[in-house]
Amino acid sequence: MSPGPDAVEVVRLLRERGETIGTAESLTGGLLCAALVDVPGASDVVVGGLVAYATQVKTDVLGIDPDLVDARGTVDPDVAVAMATSVHHLLGSDWGVSTTGVAGPGPSEGK
């Protein structure tokens, strides 16, 4: 597998800055972290990743407020921010990123 240009650029920038990244993924199921670690030199910047596909993992492992999830659902920008913030703290990385969304084919949580 050949790394995509976006992943190459992210790893390059992080290495240049001496910074690290951690991922918290729902919809993508680890594909974001896999894309990053496919880049040569990624071990210098990728701390790790967590797949939080189930709501219980989002609340119990990532510590996302269950009231936020109840009020907004899991496919929500505020939940994505909370996931990214949490993985940043859990892994001790400089950056935390997250993904969430609807896999389809139909809507989920009315979205």
C-alpha positions as a Python dict, from the first residue, in 0.01 Angstrom:
ca = {
    (1, 'M'): (0, 0, 0),
    (2, 'S'): (129, 345, -88),
    (3, 'P'): (68, 632, 155),
    (4, 'G'): (-160, 909, 35),
    (5, 'P'): (-30, 1263, -15),
    (6, 'D'): (-231, 1404, 276),
    (7, 'A'): (-88, 1151, 521),
    (8, 'V'): (263, 1215, 390),
    (9, 'E'): (216, 1589, 441),
    (10, 'V'): (78, 1547, 794),
    (11, 'V'): (371, 1327, 896),
    (12, 'R'): (619, 1563, 730),
    (13, 'L'): (480, 1869, 910),
    (14, 'L'): (467, 1696, 1247),
    (15, 'R'): (826, 1569, 1211),
    (16, 'E'): (941, 1916, 1108),
    (17, 'R'): (777, 2064, 1419),
    (18, 'G'): (877, 1784, 1656),
    (19, 'E'): (511, 1719, 1741),
    (20, 'T'): (303, 1406, 1787),
    (21, 'I'): (-51, 1296, 1702),
    (22, 'G'): (-307, 1050, 1836),
    (23, 'T'): (-631, 940, 1674),
    (24, 'A'): (-978, 855, 1804),
    (25, 'E'): (-1189, 699, 1532),
    (26, 'S'): (-1546, 585, 1503),
    (27, 'L'): (-1671, 567, 1145),
    (28, 'T'): (-1327, 508, 992),
    (29, 'G'): (-1247, 216, 1223),
    (30, 'G'): (-873, 281, 1240),
    (31, 'L'): (-817, 373, 875),
    (32, 'L'): (-695, 723, 961),
    (33, 'C'): (-427, 591, 1194),
    (34, 'A'): (-339, 321, 940),
    (35, 'A'): (-294, 586, 669),
    (36, 'L'): (-57, 780, 893),
    (37, 'V'): (153, 482, 1002),
    (38, 'D'): (190, 376, 639),
    (39, 'V'): (416, 679, 589),
    (40, 'P'): (789, 614, 640),
    (41, 'G'): (901, 788, 959),
    (42, 'A'): (553, 788, 1112),
    (43, 'S'): (686, 624, 1426),
    (44, 'D'): (846, 958, 1511),
    (45, 'V'): (507, 1130, 1529),
    (46, 'V'): (219, 882, 1567),
    (47, 'V'): (167, 797, 1933),
    (48, 'G'): (-128, 565, 1875),
    (49, 'G'): (-494, 540, 1799),
    (50, 'L'): (-816, 423, 1953),
    (51, 'V'): (-1119, 286, 1768),
    (52, 'A'): (-1431, 391, 1956),
    (53, 'Y'): (-1697, 246, 1728),
    (54, 'A'): (-1941, 169, 2009),
    (55, 'T'): (-2099, 448, 2211),
    (56, 'Q'): (-1993, 273, 2532),
    (57, 'V'): (-1627, 301, 2430),
    (58, 'K'): (-1674, 671, 2362),
    (59, 'T'): (-1818, 725, 2710),
    (60, 'D'): (-1628, 466, 2917),
    (61, 'V'): (-1282, 476, 2758),
    (62, 'L'): (-1263, 823, 2605),
    (63, 'G'): (-1469, 974, 2886),
    (64, 'I'): (-1715, 1154, 2660),
    (65, 'D'): (-1999, 1297, 2868),
    (66, 'P'): (-2300, 1064, 2830),
    (67, 'D'): (-2529, 1367, 2859),
    (68, 'L'): (-2360, 1519, 2552),
    (69, 'V'): (-2407, 1195, 2359),
    (70, 'D'): (-2771, 1169, 2473),
    (71, 'A'): (-2843, 1528, 2373),
    (72, 'R'): (-2651, 1545, 2046),
    (73, 'G'): (-2594, 1185, 1936),
    (74, 'T'): (-2255, 1041, 1846),
    (75, 'V'): (-2248, 1197, 1499),
    (76, 'D'): (-2196, 1554, 1612),
    (77, 'P'): (-1916, 1811, 1586),
    (78, 'D'): (-1907, 1863, 1964),
    (79, 'V'): (-1866, 1488, 2018),
    (80, 'A'): (-1586, 1482, 1759),
    (81, 'V'): (-1407, 1765, 1942),
    (82, 'A'): (-1450, 1585, 2274),
    (83, 'M'): (-1307, 1264, 2122),
    (84, 'A'): (-1005, 1448, 1982),
    (85, 'T'): (-942, 1630, 2310),
    (86, 'S'): (-973, 1309, 2507),
    (87, 'V'): (-733, 1107, 2290),
    (88, 'H'): (-482, 1393, 2307),
    (89, 'H'): (-489, 1372, 2687),
    (90, 'L'): (-504, 991, 2707),
    (91, 'L'): (-208, 937, 2477),
    (92, 'G'): (-10, 1245, 2573),
    (93, 'S'): (18, 1357, 2212),
    (94, 'D'): (53, 1716, 2097),
    (95, 'W'): (-245, 1676, 1868),
    (96, 'G'): (-561, 1470, 1889),
    (97, 'V'): (-783, 1409, 1588),
    (98, 'S'): (-1108, 1220, 1559),
    (99, 'T'): (-1359, 1093, 1308),
    (100, 'T'): (-1728, 1025, 1343),
    (101, 'G'): (-2006, 990, 1091),
    (102, 'V'): (-2273, 768, 942),
    (103, 'A'): (-2164, 456, 755),
    (104, 'G'): (-2502, 423, 584),
    (105, 'P'): (-2671, 315, 378),
    (106, 'G'): (-2944, 503, 565),
    (107, 'P'): (-2933, 777, 825),
    (108, 'S'): (-2834, 718, 1187),
    (109, 'E'): (-2959, 924, 1479),
    (110, 'G'): (-3166, 1120, 1228),
    (111, 'K'): (-2851, 1237, 1047),
}
